[in-house]
Amino acid sequence: MSPTTDRTIDFTTGAPVAGSLDVAWVHGAAGEPNLQVHHYDEHTVILRQSKRVTYEAPFLFLLFGEERALLLDTGATEDAELFPLRATVDRLIDQWLERHPREGYGLVVAHTHGHGDHVAADAQFADRPQTAVVAREPEAVRDFFGFGDGWPTGAVTFDLGGRVLDILGSPGHHAAAITCYDPWTGILFTGDTVYPGRLYAFDFPAFRATLDRLVAFAETNPVTHVLGCHVEMKRRRRRDYPIGATYQPAEHRLELTSADLAAVRDAAHAVAGRKGIHRYDNFVIFNEPGKADQLRLLARGRLHQALAKLTRRN
Ligand SMILES: [Zn+2]
């Protein structure tokens, strides 16, 4: 064994540790990769499906523990040619195991929630050895993590081997939504419940109650960053890109703070009685978006796409 390898990794001393979010996600450039990979630290990887493959450009996360890794979400595209998630994750795990050799290392594939842009490449992992893929349905999530009667508003822990995550049921955007807290990095992974973009609260009372619980959690646990699964806002306050945008040169950073989380909570309380679209500095809340809201959003996106096509032709 080389001196750089180890058998035990200390995931508690000094936690939460600092990592790097110094990354410029590529879109609209020649040579844009289909899947982009950024190491936050030695044991934590942020992946992003590129805009050229899907305008959703969801973020995915790979967390390594001593005994298994957790892949949080599988993106918006099933096709392994177009979106080589399995091959990329296998390579990342192989690289990690070279530095931290151990036998029988496992992989758990789970999801921040069950929407199509977060589960599409699940099948790429179906035949992978030592791998559990958690189905997208709420009951499957409840049973896998062992929520029992605590579902969907309770919290459980999930041990990757020395790296023990908190998993918080987080209904509102989706019935199977969870939030993961990683004490090692202090990152709160909020899925599509909180991110710099359009927050669709399909079940508004549940969404608001989830935010109350997340803010309470962040008040008693050190949260370094709040990482959701998309970026739709511009750096300019209160402005979002149209739905379907595949080029976001001035997009907001992925990371939000616990102050932002509290701002989403406060906003959710402020607009509770008002269905519709409510715009804030770093996010937009859709309170039970109606047909008209959704059509307006789509129309803006169509117009944007038509204009983009015209510009490309000239
Ligand atoms: Zn999404």
Tab-separated table of C-alpha atoms and ligand atoms in Angstrom:
chain	number	residue	atom	x	y	z
A	1	MET	CA	0.000	0.000	0.000
A	2	SER	CA	1.383	3.424	-0.898
A	3	PRO	CA	1.673	6.017	1.860
A	4	THR	CA	-1.183	8.051	0.330
A	5	THR	CA	-3.747	5.273	0.750
A	6	ASP	CA	-5.724	4.760	3.918
A	7	ARG	CA	-8.067	2.289	5.517
A	8	THR	CA	-9.941	4.664	7.729
A	9	ILE	CA	-11.071	8.135	6.899
A	10	ASP	CA	-11.955	10.617	9.591
A	11	PHE	CA	-15.218	12.277	8.578
A	12	THR	CA	-15.761	14.135	11.831
A	13	THR	CA	-12.633	16.012	12.965
A	14	GLY	CA	-12.687	19.580	11.741
A	15	ALA	CA	-16.117	19.213	10.149
A	16	PRO	CA	-17.610	21.041	8.442
A	17	VAL	CA	-14.538	21.256	6.231
A	18	ALA	CA	-14.080	23.891	3.554
A	19	GLY	CA	-14.319	22.872	-0.090
A	20	SER	CA	-14.195	24.529	-3.467
A	21	LEU	CA	-17.139	25.999	-5.317
A	22	ASP	CA	-14.789	27.827	-7.618
A	23	VAL	CA	-16.155	26.502	-10.884
A	24	ALA	CA	-17.345	28.074	-14.119
A	25	TRP	CA	-19.971	25.766	-15.608
A	26	VAL	CA	-19.640	25.730	-19.370
A	27	HIS	CA	-22.534	26.307	-21.719
A	28	GLY	CA	-22.951	27.604	-25.224
A	29	ALA	CA	-19.244	27.119	-25.981
A	30	ALA	CA	-17.523	24.869	-28.471
A	31	GLY	CA	-16.358	21.714	-26.773
A	32	GLU	CA	-18.981	21.929	-24.063
A	33	PRO	CA	-18.911	18.513	-22.378
A	34	ASN	CA	-22.211	16.644	-21.965
A	35	LEU	CA	-21.535	16.110	-18.294
A	36	GLN	CA	-19.366	18.377	-16.171
A	37	VAL	CA	-17.545	17.277	-13.045
A	38	HIS	CA	-16.234	19.385	-10.180
A	39	HIS	CA	-14.564	18.109	-7.020
A	40	TYR	CA	-15.762	20.083	-4.005
A	41	ASP	CA	-13.282	18.105	-1.973
A	42	GLU	CA	-11.591	14.718	-2.039
A	43	HIS	CA	-14.844	12.948	-1.047
A	44	THR	CA	-17.513	15.164	-2.596
A	45	VAL	CA	-18.239	15.632	-6.297
A	46	ILE	CA	-20.684	18.003	-7.964
A	47	LEU	CA	-21.812	17.028	-11.457
A	48	ARG	CA	-23.880	19.011	-13.893
A	49	GLN	CA	-25.659	17.781	-16.959
A	50	SER	CA	-24.897	20.287	-19.674
A	51	LYS	CA	-27.359	22.690	-21.237
A	52	ARG	CA	-26.562	21.365	-24.695
A	53	VAL	CA	-28.085	18.029	-23.670
A	54	THR	CA	-30.989	19.378	-21.625
A	55	TYR	CA	-31.993	22.921	-20.826
A	56	GLU	CA	-32.828	21.704	-17.313
A	57	ALA	CA	-29.071	21.278	-16.734
A	58	PRO	CA	-29.624	19.605	-13.363
A	59	PHE	CA	-26.874	19.246	-10.776
A	60	LEU	CA	-26.098	15.815	-9.339
A	61	PHE	CA	-23.979	14.953	-6.329
A	62	LEU	CA	-21.670	12.084	-5.457
A	63	LEU	CA	-20.677	11.654	-1.809
A	64	PHE	CA	-18.114	9.094	-0.700
A	65	GLY	CA	-18.174	7.355	2.669
A	66	GLU	CA	-15.989	4.561	3.968
A	67	GLU	CA	-18.328	1.777	2.882
A	68	ARG	CA	-20.438	3.224	0.086
A	69	ALA	CA	-21.020	6.246	-2.044
A	70	LEU	CA	-24.308	8.060	-2.551
A	71	LEU	CA	-25.276	9.363	-5.975
A	72	LEU	CA	-27.982	11.934	-5.510
A	73	ASP	CA	-30.037	12.122	-8.745
A	74	THR	CA	-29.448	10.721	-12.221
A	75	GLY	CA	-30.335	13.667	-14.446
A	76	ALA	CA	-32.772	14.316	-17.262
A	77	THR	CA	-31.509	11.975	-20.000
A	78	GLU	CA	-31.731	8.204	-20.209
A	79	ASP	CA	-29.385	7.644	-23.159
A	80	ALA	CA	-25.892	6.625	-22.031
A	81	GLU	CA	-24.309	7.872	-25.278
A	82	LEU	CA	-25.701	11.347	-24.831
A	83	PHE	CA	-25.333	11.299	-21.073
A	84	PRO	CA	-22.611	8.891	-19.864
A	85	LEU	CA	-23.486	9.120	-16.182
A	86	ARG	CA	-22.769	5.498	-15.298
A	87	ALA	CA	-19.371	5.570	-17.015
A	88	THR	CA	-18.502	8.853	-15.299
A	89	VAL	CA	-19.578	7.672	-11.857
A	90	ASP	CA	-17.717	4.365	-12.328
A	91	ARG	CA	-14.583	6.304	-13.243
A	92	LEU	CA	-14.939	8.630	-10.235
A	93	ILE	CA	-15.430	5.672	-7.898
A	94	ASP	CA	-12.426	3.854	-9.411
A	95	GLN	CA	-10.274	6.942	-8.917
A	96	TRP	CA	-11.441	7.302	-5.329
A	97	LEU	CA	-10.800	3.617	-4.637
A	98	GLU	CA	-7.277	3.941	-5.985
A	99	ARG	CA	-6.597	6.469	-3.258
A	100	HIS	CA	-8.694	4.715	-0.619
A	101	PRO	CA	-8.587	1.019	-1.471
A	102	ARG	CA	-11.195	-1.227	0.120
A	103	GLU	CA	-13.225	-4.297	-0.787
A	104	GLY	CA	-16.890	-4.497	-1.659
A	105	TYR	CA	-17.444	-0.788	-1.994
A	106	GLY	CA	-21.132	-0.026	-2.573
A	107	LEU	CA	-23.171	2.593	-4.377
A	108	VAL	CA	-26.600	3.904	-3.486
A	109	VAL	CA	-28.476	5.796	-6.191
A	110	ALA	CA	-31.184	7.944	-4.626
A	111	HIS	CA	-33.003	11.118	-5.615
A	112	THR	CA	-33.744	14.538	-4.224
A	113	HIS	CA	-37.232	13.904	-5.657
A	114	GLY	CA	-38.925	11.854	-8.336
A	115	HIS	CA	-39.361	14.319	-11.204
A	116	GLY	CA	-38.181	13.202	-14.653
A	117	ASP	CA	-35.161	15.506	-14.779
A	118	HIS	CA	-33.698	13.835	-11.670
A	119	VAL	CA	-34.265	10.119	-12.272
A	120	ALA	CA	-33.858	9.606	-16.028
A	121	ALA	CA	-30.576	7.668	-16.029
A	122	ASP	CA	-31.528	5.269	-13.217
A	123	ALA	CA	-31.566	2.367	-15.666
A	124	GLN	CA	-27.856	2.888	-16.406
A	125	PHE	CA	-27.207	1.532	-12.888
A	126	ALA	CA	-29.637	-1.398	-13.005
A	127	ASP	CA	-26.969	-4.057	-13.579
A	128	ARG	CA	-24.200	-2.450	-11.547
A	129	PRO	CA	-22.818	-4.745	-8.834
A	130	GLN	CA	-22.984	-3.665	-5.159
A	131	THR	CA	-25.555	-1.041	-6.109
A	132	ALA	CA	-28.976	-0.147	-4.756
A	133	VAL	CA	-31.189	2.109	-6.856
A	134	VAL	CA	-33.990	3.665	-4.812
A	135	ALA	CA	-37.193	3.927	-6.855
A	136	ARG	CA	-38.720	7.366	-7.422
A	137	GLU	CA	-42.019	6.736	-5.586
A	138	PRO	CA	-42.591	8.185	-2.105
A	139	GLU	CA	-43.180	4.726	-0.565
A	140	ALA	CA	-39.854	3.461	-1.910
A	141	VAL	CA	-37.997	6.448	-0.467
A	142	ARG	CA	-39.763	6.055	2.880
A	143	ASP	CA	-38.947	2.357	3.104
A	144	PHE	CA	-35.351	2.520	1.856
A	145	PHE	CA	-34.292	5.172	4.350
A	146	GLY	CA	-36.479	3.714	7.112
A	147	PHE	CA	-38.701	6.705	7.823
A	148	GLY	CA	-41.577	4.476	8.955
A	149	ASP	CA	-44.362	6.537	10.492
A	150	GLY	CA	-42.087	9.599	10.398
A	151	TRP	CA	-42.676	9.965	6.668
A	152	PRO	CA	-42.912	12.484	5.062
A	153	THR	CA	-42.154	15.172	7.630
A	154	GLY	CA	-39.629	13.403	9.854
A	155	ALA	CA	-35.873	12.948	9.629
A	156	VAL	CA	-33.604	9.904	9.656
A	157	THR	CA	-29.878	9.292	9.348
A	158	PHE	CA	-28.140	7.420	6.568
A	159	ASP	CA	-24.607	6.130	7.103
A	160	LEU	CA	-22.193	5.961	4.169
A	161	GLY	CA	-19.585	4.540	6.542
A	162	GLY	CA	-18.246	7.154	8.953
A	163	ARG	CA	-20.100	9.823	7.016
A	164	VAL	CA	-23.586	9.973	8.497
A	165	LEU	CA	-26.099	12.040	6.554
A	166	ASP	CA	-29.337	13.493	7.843
A	167	ILE	CA	-32.233	12.841	5.488
A	168	LEU	CA	-35.219	15.140	5.946
A	169	GLY	CA	-38.556	14.462	4.307
A	170	SER	CA	-39.371	17.608	2.317
A	171	PRO	CA	-42.762	17.480	0.574
A	172	GLY	CA	-44.148	20.508	-1.267
A	173	HIS	CA	-42.406	20.567	-4.630
A	174	HIS	CA	-42.825	16.797	-4.894
A	175	ALA	CA	-44.291	14.137	-2.612
A	176	ALA	CA	-41.061	12.084	-2.609
A	177	ALA	CA	-38.740	15.051	-2.007
A	178	ILE	CA	-35.969	14.765	0.575
A	179	THR	CA	-33.290	17.159	1.767
A	180	CYS	CA	-29.862	15.733	2.660
A	181	TYR	CA	-27.514	17.293	5.167
A	182	ASP	CA	-23.875	16.266	5.110
A	183	PRO	CA	-22.080	17.123	8.375
A	184	TRP	CA	-18.673	16.547	6.727
A	185	THR	CA	-19.076	19.497	4.326
A	186	GLY	CA	-21.961	21.249	6.072
A	187	ILE	CA	-23.819	21.245	2.765
A	188	LEU	CA	-27.600	21.101	2.753
A	189	PHE	CA	-28.749	19.487	-0.493
A	190	THR	CA	-32.196	20.919	-1.111
A	191	GLY	CA	-33.119	19.478	-4.512
A	192	ASP	CA	-35.772	21.568	-6.256
A	193	THR	CA	-37.234	22.796	-2.964
A	194	VAL	CA	-34.689	25.632	-2.705
A	195	TYR	CA	-32.351	26.772	-5.484
A	196	PRO	CA	-31.634	30.021	-7.324
A	197	GLY	CA	-34.552	29.706	-9.705
A	198	ARG	CA	-38.263	29.072	-10.067
A	199	LEU	CA	-39.508	27.249	-6.999
A	200	TYR	CA	-42.693	25.401	-7.885
A	201	ALA	CA	-44.726	24.746	-4.764
A	202	PHE	CA	-47.338	22.330	-6.049
A	203	ASP	CA	-48.559	21.640	-2.515
A	204	PHE	CA	-48.125	25.024	-0.917
A	205	PRO	CA	-48.968	24.219	2.740
A	206	ALA	CA	-46.550	21.274	2.617
A	207	PHE	CA	-43.881	23.467	0.970
A	208	ARG	CA	-44.202	26.116	3.665
A	209	ALA	CA	-44.056	23.567	6.475
A	210	THR	CA	-40.979	21.966	4.874
A	211	LEU	CA	-39.243	25.351	4.808
A	212	ASP	CA	-40.079	25.895	8.462
A	213	ARG	CA	-38.396	22.589	9.273
A	214	LEU	CA	-35.352	23.244	7.058
A	215	VAL	CA	-34.767	26.665	8.637
A	216	ALA	CA	-35.125	25.165	12.125
A	217	PHE	CA	-32.624	22.466	11.139
A	218	ALA	CA	-30.167	25.060	9.808
A	219	GLU	CA	-30.448	26.974	13.075
A	220	THR	CA	-29.125	23.999	15.027
A	221	ASN	CA	-26.664	22.536	12.496
A	222	PRO	CA	-23.776	24.328	10.806
A	223	VAL	CA	-24.811	24.853	7.173
A	224	THR	CA	-21.982	26.065	4.943
A	225	HIS	CA	-23.892	26.051	1.659
A	226	VAL	CA	-27.379	25.360	0.420
A	227	LEU	CA	-27.090	23.504	-2.887
A	228	GLY	CA	-30.151	22.871	-5.005
A	229	CYS	CA	-30.371	21.155	-8.369
A	230	HIS	CA	-30.759	23.962	-10.932
A	231	VAL	CA	-29.762	27.546	-11.647
A	232	GLU	CA	-32.374	29.664	-13.424
A	233	MET	CA	-31.739	33.099	-11.941
A	234	LYS	CA	-29.384	35.641	-13.422
A	235	ARG	CA	-26.738	37.331	-11.316
A	236	ARG	CA	-28.896	40.419	-11.660
A	237	ARG	CA	-31.370	40.435	-8.813
A	238	ARG	CA	-34.967	39.307	-9.398
A	239	ARG	CA	-34.254	38.227	-12.997
A	240	ASP	CA	-34.598	34.678	-14.271
A	241	TYR	CA	-33.706	33.145	-17.617
A	242	PRO	CA	-36.631	32.019	-19.747
A	243	ILE	CA	-37.576	28.369	-19.434
A	244	GLY	CA	-35.670	26.416	-22.075
A	245	ALA	CA	-32.632	28.728	-22.068
A	246	THR	CA	-29.535	26.787	-23.136
A	247	TYR	CA	-27.061	29.604	-22.667
A	248	GLN	CA	-26.809	31.364	-19.328
A	249	PRO	CA	-23.624	33.431	-19.455
A	250	ALA	CA	-24.590	35.542	-16.449
A	251	GLU	CA	-26.254	32.887	-14.318
A	252	HIS	CA	-26.485	33.084	-10.550
A	253	ARG	CA	-24.088	30.948	-8.572
A	254	LEU	CA	-25.389	27.539	-7.526
A	255	GLU	CA	-24.761	28.021	-3.842
A	256	LEU	CA	-27.163	29.811	-1.541
A	257	THR	CA	-26.749	30.541	2.163
A	258	SER	CA	-28.819	29.710	5.207
A	259	ALA	CA	-29.908	33.370	5.106
A	260	ASP	CA	-31.292	32.699	1.620
A	261	LEU	CA	-33.034	29.618	2.984
A	262	ALA	CA	-34.668	31.798	5.643
A	263	ALA	CA	-35.625	34.300	2.922
A	264	VAL	CA	-37.425	31.541	1.004
A	265	ARG	CA	-39.193	30.549	4.228
A	266	ASP	CA	-40.229	34.149	4.906
A	267	ALA	CA	-41.397	34.558	1.313
A	268	ALA	CA	-43.404	31.346	1.524
A	269	HIS	CA	-45.199	32.715	4.559
A	270	ALA	CA	-45.730	36.124	2.942
A	271	VAL	CA	-47.349	34.756	-0.232
A	272	ALA	CA	-49.214	31.868	1.375
A	273	GLY	CA	-52.642	33.285	0.604
A	274	ARG	CA	-51.807	34.431	-2.929
A	275	LYS	CA	-51.642	31.939	-5.749
A	276	GLY	CA	-49.365	32.926	-8.599
A	277	ILE	CA	-45.801	34.050	-9.277
A	278	HIS	CA	-43.831	35.960	-6.665
A	279	ARG	CA	-40.426	37.352	-7.501
A	280	TYR	CA	-37.560	37.791	-5.007
A	281	ASP	CA	-33.848	38.661	-5.271
A	282	ASN	CA	-32.490	35.112	-5.623
A	283	PHE	CA	-35.581	33.054	-6.421
A	284	VAL	CA	-39.129	33.110	-7.735
A	285	ILE	CA	-41.948	31.333	-5.920
A	286	PHE	CA	-44.794	29.728	-7.843
A	287	ASN	CA	-47.618	29.280	-5.379
A	288	GLU	CA	-49.621	26.377	-6.831
A	289	PRO	CA	-48.984	27.575	-10.371
A	290	GLY	CA	-52.202	27.626	-12.389
A	291	LYS	CA	-52.620	26.888	-16.097
A	292	ALA	CA	-52.302	30.587	-17.001
A	293	ASP	CA	-49.001	30.949	-15.093
A	294	GLN	CA	-47.587	27.849	-16.710
A	295	LEU	CA	-48.698	28.910	-20.201
A	296	ARG	CA	-47.136	32.336	-19.740
A	297	LEU	CA	-43.884	30.723	-18.643
A	298	LEU	CA	-43.888	28.387	-21.635
A	299	ALA	CA	-44.781	31.196	-24.061
A	300	ARG	CA	-41.832	33.224	-22.809
A	301	GLY	CA	-39.616	30.188	-23.281
A	302	ARG	CA	-40.903	29.543	-26.824
A	303	LEU	CA	-40.308	33.170	-27.778
A	304	HIS	CA	-36.795	32.986	-26.339
A	305	GLN	CA	-36.038	29.797	-28.269
A	306	ALA	CA	-37.400	31.228	-31.533
A	307	LEU	CA	-35.272	34.351	-31.104
A	308	ALA	CA	-32.199	32.268	-30.279
A	309	LYS	CA	-32.748	30.252	-33.468
A	310	LEU	CA	-33.040	33.438	-35.536
A	311	THR	CA	-29.832	34.868	-34.086
A	312	ARG	CA	-27.997	31.643	-34.799
A	313	ARG	CA	-29.115	31.714	-38.418
A	314	ASN	CA	-27.827	35.245	-39.005
B	1	ZN	ZN	-35.747	19.658	-11.461
